[in-house]
Short mmCIF file of C-alpha atoms and ligand atoms in Angstrom, two decimals:
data_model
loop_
_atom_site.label_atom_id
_atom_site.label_comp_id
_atom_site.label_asym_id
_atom_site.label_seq_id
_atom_site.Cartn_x
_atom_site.Cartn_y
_atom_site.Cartn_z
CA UNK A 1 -6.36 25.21 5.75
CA UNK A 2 -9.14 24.48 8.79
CA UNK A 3 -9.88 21.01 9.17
CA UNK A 4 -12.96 20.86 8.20
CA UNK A 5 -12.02 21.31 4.68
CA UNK A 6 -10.10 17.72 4.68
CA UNK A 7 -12.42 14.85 3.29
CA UNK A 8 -11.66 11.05 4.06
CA UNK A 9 -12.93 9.92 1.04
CA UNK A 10 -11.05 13.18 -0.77
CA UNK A 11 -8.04 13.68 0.77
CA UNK A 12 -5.29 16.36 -0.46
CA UNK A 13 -2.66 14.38 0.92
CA UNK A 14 -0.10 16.96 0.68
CA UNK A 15 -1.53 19.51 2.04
CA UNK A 16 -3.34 17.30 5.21
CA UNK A 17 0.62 16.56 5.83
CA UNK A 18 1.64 20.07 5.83
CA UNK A 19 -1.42 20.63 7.83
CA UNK A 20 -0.39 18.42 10.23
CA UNK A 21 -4.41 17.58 10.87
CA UNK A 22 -5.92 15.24 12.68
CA UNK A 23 -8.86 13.12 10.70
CA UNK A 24 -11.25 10.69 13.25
CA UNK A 25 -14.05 8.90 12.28
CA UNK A 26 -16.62 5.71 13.14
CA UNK A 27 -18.45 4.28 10.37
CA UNK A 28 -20.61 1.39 10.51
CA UNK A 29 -18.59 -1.72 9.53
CA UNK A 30 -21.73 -2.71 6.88
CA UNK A 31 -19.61 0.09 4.69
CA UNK A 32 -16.39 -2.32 4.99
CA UNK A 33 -17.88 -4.32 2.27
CA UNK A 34 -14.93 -6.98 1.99
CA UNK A 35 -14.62 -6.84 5.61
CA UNK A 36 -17.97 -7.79 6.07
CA UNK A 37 -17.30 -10.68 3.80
CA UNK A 38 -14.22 -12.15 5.71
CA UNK A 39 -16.60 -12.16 9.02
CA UNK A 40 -18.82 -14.01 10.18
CA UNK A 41 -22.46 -12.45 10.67
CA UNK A 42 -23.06 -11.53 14.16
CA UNK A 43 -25.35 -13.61 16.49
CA UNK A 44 -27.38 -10.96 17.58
CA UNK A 45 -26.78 -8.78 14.08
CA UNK A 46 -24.87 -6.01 15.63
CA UNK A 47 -21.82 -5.16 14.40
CA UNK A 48 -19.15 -3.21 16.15
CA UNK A 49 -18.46 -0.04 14.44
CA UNK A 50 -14.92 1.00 12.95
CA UNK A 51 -13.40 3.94 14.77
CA UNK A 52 -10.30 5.42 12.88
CA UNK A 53 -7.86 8.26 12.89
CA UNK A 54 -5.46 9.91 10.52
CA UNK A 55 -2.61 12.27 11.19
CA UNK A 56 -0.74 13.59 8.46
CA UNK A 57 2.76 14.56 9.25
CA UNK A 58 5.27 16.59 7.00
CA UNK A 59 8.59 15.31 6.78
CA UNK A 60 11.87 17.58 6.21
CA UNK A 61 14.96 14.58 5.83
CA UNK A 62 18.29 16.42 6.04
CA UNK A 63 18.38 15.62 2.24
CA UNK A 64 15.86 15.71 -0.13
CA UNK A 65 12.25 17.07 -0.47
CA UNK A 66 9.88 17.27 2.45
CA UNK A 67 7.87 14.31 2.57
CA UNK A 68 4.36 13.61 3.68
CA UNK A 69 3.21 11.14 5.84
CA UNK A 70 0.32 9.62 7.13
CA UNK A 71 -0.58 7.85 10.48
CA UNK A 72 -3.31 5.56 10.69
CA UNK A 73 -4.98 3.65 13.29
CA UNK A 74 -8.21 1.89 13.05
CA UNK A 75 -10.30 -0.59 15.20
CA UNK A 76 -13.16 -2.51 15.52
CA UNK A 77 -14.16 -6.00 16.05
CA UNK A 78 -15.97 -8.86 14.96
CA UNK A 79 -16.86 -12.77 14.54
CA UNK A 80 -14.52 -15.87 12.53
CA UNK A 81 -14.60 -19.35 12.41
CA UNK A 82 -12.39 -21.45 14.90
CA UNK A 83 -10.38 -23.48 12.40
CA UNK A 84 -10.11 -26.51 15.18
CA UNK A 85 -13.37 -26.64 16.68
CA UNK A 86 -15.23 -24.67 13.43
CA UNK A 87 -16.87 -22.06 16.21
CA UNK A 88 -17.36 -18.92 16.21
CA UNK A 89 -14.75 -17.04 17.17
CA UNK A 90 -13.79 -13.36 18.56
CA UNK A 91 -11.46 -11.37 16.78
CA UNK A 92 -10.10 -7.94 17.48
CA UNK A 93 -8.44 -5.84 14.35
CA UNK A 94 -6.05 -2.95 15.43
CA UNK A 95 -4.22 -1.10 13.51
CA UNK A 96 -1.88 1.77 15.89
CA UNK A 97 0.01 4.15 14.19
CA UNK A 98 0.64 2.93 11.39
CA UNK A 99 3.13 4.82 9.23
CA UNK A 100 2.46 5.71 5.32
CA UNK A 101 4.93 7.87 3.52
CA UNK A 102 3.62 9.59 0.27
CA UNK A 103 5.48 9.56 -2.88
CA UNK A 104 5.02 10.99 -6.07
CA UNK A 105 4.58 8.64 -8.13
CA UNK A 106 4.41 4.42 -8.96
CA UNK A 107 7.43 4.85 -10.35
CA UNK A 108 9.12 6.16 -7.76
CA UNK A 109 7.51 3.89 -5.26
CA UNK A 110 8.75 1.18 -7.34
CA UNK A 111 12.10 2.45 -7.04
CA UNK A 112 12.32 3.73 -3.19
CA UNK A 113 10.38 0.29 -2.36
CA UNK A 114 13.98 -1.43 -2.37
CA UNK A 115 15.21 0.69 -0.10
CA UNK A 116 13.33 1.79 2.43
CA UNK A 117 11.10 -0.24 5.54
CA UNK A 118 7.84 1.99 5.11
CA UNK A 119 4.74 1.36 3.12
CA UNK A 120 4.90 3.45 -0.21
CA UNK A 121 1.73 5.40 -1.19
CA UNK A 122 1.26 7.42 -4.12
CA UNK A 123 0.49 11.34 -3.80
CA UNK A 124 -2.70 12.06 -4.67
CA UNK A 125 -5.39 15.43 -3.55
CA UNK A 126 -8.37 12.71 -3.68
CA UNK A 127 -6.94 9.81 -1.51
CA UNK A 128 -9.55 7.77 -0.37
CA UNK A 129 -8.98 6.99 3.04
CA UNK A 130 -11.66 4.89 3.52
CA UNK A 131 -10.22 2.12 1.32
CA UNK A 132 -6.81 2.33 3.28
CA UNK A 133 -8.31 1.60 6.25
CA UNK A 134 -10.03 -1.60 4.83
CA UNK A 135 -7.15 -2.79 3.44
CA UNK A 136 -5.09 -2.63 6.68
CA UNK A 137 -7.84 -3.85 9.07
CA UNK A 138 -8.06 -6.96 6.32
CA UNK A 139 -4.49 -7.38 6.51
CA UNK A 140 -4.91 -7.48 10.26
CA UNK A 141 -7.28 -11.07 10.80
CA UNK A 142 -5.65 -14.15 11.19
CA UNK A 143 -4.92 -16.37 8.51
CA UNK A 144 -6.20 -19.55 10.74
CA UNK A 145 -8.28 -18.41 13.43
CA UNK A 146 -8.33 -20.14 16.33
CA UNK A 147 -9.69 -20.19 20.09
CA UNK A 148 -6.32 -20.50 22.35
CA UNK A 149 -8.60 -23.08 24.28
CA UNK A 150 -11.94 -24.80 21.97
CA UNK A 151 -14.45 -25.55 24.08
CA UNK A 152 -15.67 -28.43 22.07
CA UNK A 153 -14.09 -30.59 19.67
CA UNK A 154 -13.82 -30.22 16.05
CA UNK A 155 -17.35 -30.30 15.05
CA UNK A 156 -19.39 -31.54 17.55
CA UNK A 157 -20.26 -29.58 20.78
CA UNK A 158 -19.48 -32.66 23.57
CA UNK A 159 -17.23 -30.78 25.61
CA UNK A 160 -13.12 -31.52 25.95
CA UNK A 161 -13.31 -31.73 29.71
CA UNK A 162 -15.94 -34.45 30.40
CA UNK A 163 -16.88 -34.27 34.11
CA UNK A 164 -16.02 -38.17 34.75
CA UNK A 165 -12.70 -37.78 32.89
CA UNK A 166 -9.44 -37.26 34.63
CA UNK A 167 -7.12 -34.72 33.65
CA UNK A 168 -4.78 -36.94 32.33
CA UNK A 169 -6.91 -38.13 29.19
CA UNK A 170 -7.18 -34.42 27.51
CA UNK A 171 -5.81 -34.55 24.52
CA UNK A 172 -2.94 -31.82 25.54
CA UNK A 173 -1.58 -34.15 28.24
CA UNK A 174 1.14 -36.79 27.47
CA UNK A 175 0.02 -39.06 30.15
CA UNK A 176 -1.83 -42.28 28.06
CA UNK A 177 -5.77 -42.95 28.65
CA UNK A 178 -6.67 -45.50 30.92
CA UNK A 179 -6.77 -48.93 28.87
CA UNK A 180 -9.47 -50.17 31.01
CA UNK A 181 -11.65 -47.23 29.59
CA UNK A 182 -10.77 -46.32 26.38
CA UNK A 183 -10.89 -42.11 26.40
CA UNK A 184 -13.02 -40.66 23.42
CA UNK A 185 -9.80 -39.01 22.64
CA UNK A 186 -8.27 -42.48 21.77
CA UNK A 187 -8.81 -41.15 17.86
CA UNK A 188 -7.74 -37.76 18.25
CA UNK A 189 -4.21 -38.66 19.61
CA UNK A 190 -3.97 -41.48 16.79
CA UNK A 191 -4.38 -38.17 14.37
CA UNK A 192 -1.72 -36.47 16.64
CA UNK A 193 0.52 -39.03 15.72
CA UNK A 194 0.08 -39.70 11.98
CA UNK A 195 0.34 -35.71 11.60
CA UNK A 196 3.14 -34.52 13.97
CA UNK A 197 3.44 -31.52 11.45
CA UNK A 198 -0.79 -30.60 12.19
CA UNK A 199 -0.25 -29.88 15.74
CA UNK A 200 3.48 -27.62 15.35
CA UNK A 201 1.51 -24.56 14.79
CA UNK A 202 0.35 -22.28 12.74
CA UNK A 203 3.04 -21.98 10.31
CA UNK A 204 2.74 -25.31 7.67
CA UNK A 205 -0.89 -26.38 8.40
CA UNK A 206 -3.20 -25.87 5.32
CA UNK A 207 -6.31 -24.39 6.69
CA UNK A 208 -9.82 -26.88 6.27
CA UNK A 209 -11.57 -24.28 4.10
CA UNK A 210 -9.55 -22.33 1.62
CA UNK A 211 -9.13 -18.05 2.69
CA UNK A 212 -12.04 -15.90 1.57
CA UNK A 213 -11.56 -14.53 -1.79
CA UNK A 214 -11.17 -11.09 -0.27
CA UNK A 215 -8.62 -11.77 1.64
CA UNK A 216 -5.75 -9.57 0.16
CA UNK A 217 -2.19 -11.50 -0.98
CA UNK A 218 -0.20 -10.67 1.94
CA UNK A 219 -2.41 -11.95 4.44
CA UNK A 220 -2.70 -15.46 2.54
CA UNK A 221 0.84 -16.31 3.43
CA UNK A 222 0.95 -18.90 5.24
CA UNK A 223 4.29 -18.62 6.90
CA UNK A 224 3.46 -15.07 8.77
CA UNK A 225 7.52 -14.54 9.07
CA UNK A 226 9.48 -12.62 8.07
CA UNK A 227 6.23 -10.12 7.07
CA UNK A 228 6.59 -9.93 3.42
CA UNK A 229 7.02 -6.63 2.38
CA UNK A 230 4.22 -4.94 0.79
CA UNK A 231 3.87 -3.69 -2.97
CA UNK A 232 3.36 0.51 -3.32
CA UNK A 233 -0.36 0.49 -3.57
CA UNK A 234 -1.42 2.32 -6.66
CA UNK A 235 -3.60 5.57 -5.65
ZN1 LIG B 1 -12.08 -23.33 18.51
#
């Protein structure tokens, strides 16, 4: 079967495997409707596009039925809000290779899900690929996004690093402020203290806002280990 004949939004699953074809695309990322939602609009409205690829790969265990696989790796970027400094911030979503073994039915999915460390799909000659590739990239964003380094502090945009101030006073430092000049982070270490847990990591800290109400279960956890396994996605 040419390639040609293979839709993204259609896919014969089976036969793509068999096929061992190669699907690529770029779509704009307006037609990632809930991934649109979970980002923040663009300052100068231009969103990045999402460039994807889909290799389907047949299978032949040493027991058993062939199996059909799919490989999947999508990319494109866009805008969140800094949870510390409530910014904007960069975020890249990649998904490489990611591995998708076909199966023919829920109920089987349900049953090999035990078992075995790949995601469970369910065989299917119209497979819309499109929606896959949402639901991975959404799975891929951060659960509290944050700048490595703010620039500002948490809503305001005065600067961490005053020119006048020594090192020493950023809030990162142990060292304590000067007590002749008390350092505008006087507060912000008080907070330090009365939440030791706040400043661990990410793991524990209840974001400000609560998630987007697209954002899909697994990516709402907010202890990211161990990655919780995922449910067979009905197709
Ligand atoms: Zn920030």
């Amino acid at each position: 079967m040419p390639a040609r004949s293979f839709r993204p939004d259609r896919l014969a699953v089976a036969a793509f495997a068999e096929a061992a074809q190669t699907l690529e695309g770029q779509e704009p990322q307006e037609r990632f409707a809930r991934l649109v939602e979970s980002l923040l609009p663009p300052a100068d409205g231009l969103r990045e596009p999402v460039r994807w690829s889909a290799r389907g790969e047949r299978r032949r265990p040493r027991v058993g039925p062939p199996q059909a696989w799919l490989h999947l790796s999508a990319h494109t970027r866009g805008w969140m809000t800094c949870q510390r400094c409530l910014e904007a911030l960069p975020v890249e979503l990649r998904i490489e290779e990611q591995p998708f073994r076909f199966v023919e039915s829920e109920a089987v999915a349900a049953e090999l899900d035990e078992e075995v460390e790949e995601d469970l799909l369910v065989l299917s000659t119209a497979f819309d690929l499109h929606t896959l590739i949402e639901d991975e990239l959404l799975l891929t964003l951060p659960w509290v996004p944050r700048h490595a380094q703010c620039a500002g502090v948490a809503g305001s945009t005065v600067p961490v690093r005053l020119e006048a101030e020594p090192d020493e006073a950023a809030p990162t430092e142990e060292a304590v402020p000067e007590p002749r000049r008390p350092s505008p982070f006087a507060g912000l270490a008080q907070l330090k203290t009365l939440r030791p847990a706040a400043e661990a990591g990410d793991s524990g800290e209840p974001p400000p806002n609560p998630p987007p109400a697209s954002l899909p279960p697994a990516a709402s956890t907010p202890n990211p280990t161990p990655t919780p396994r995922r449910p067979p996605r009905p197709r």
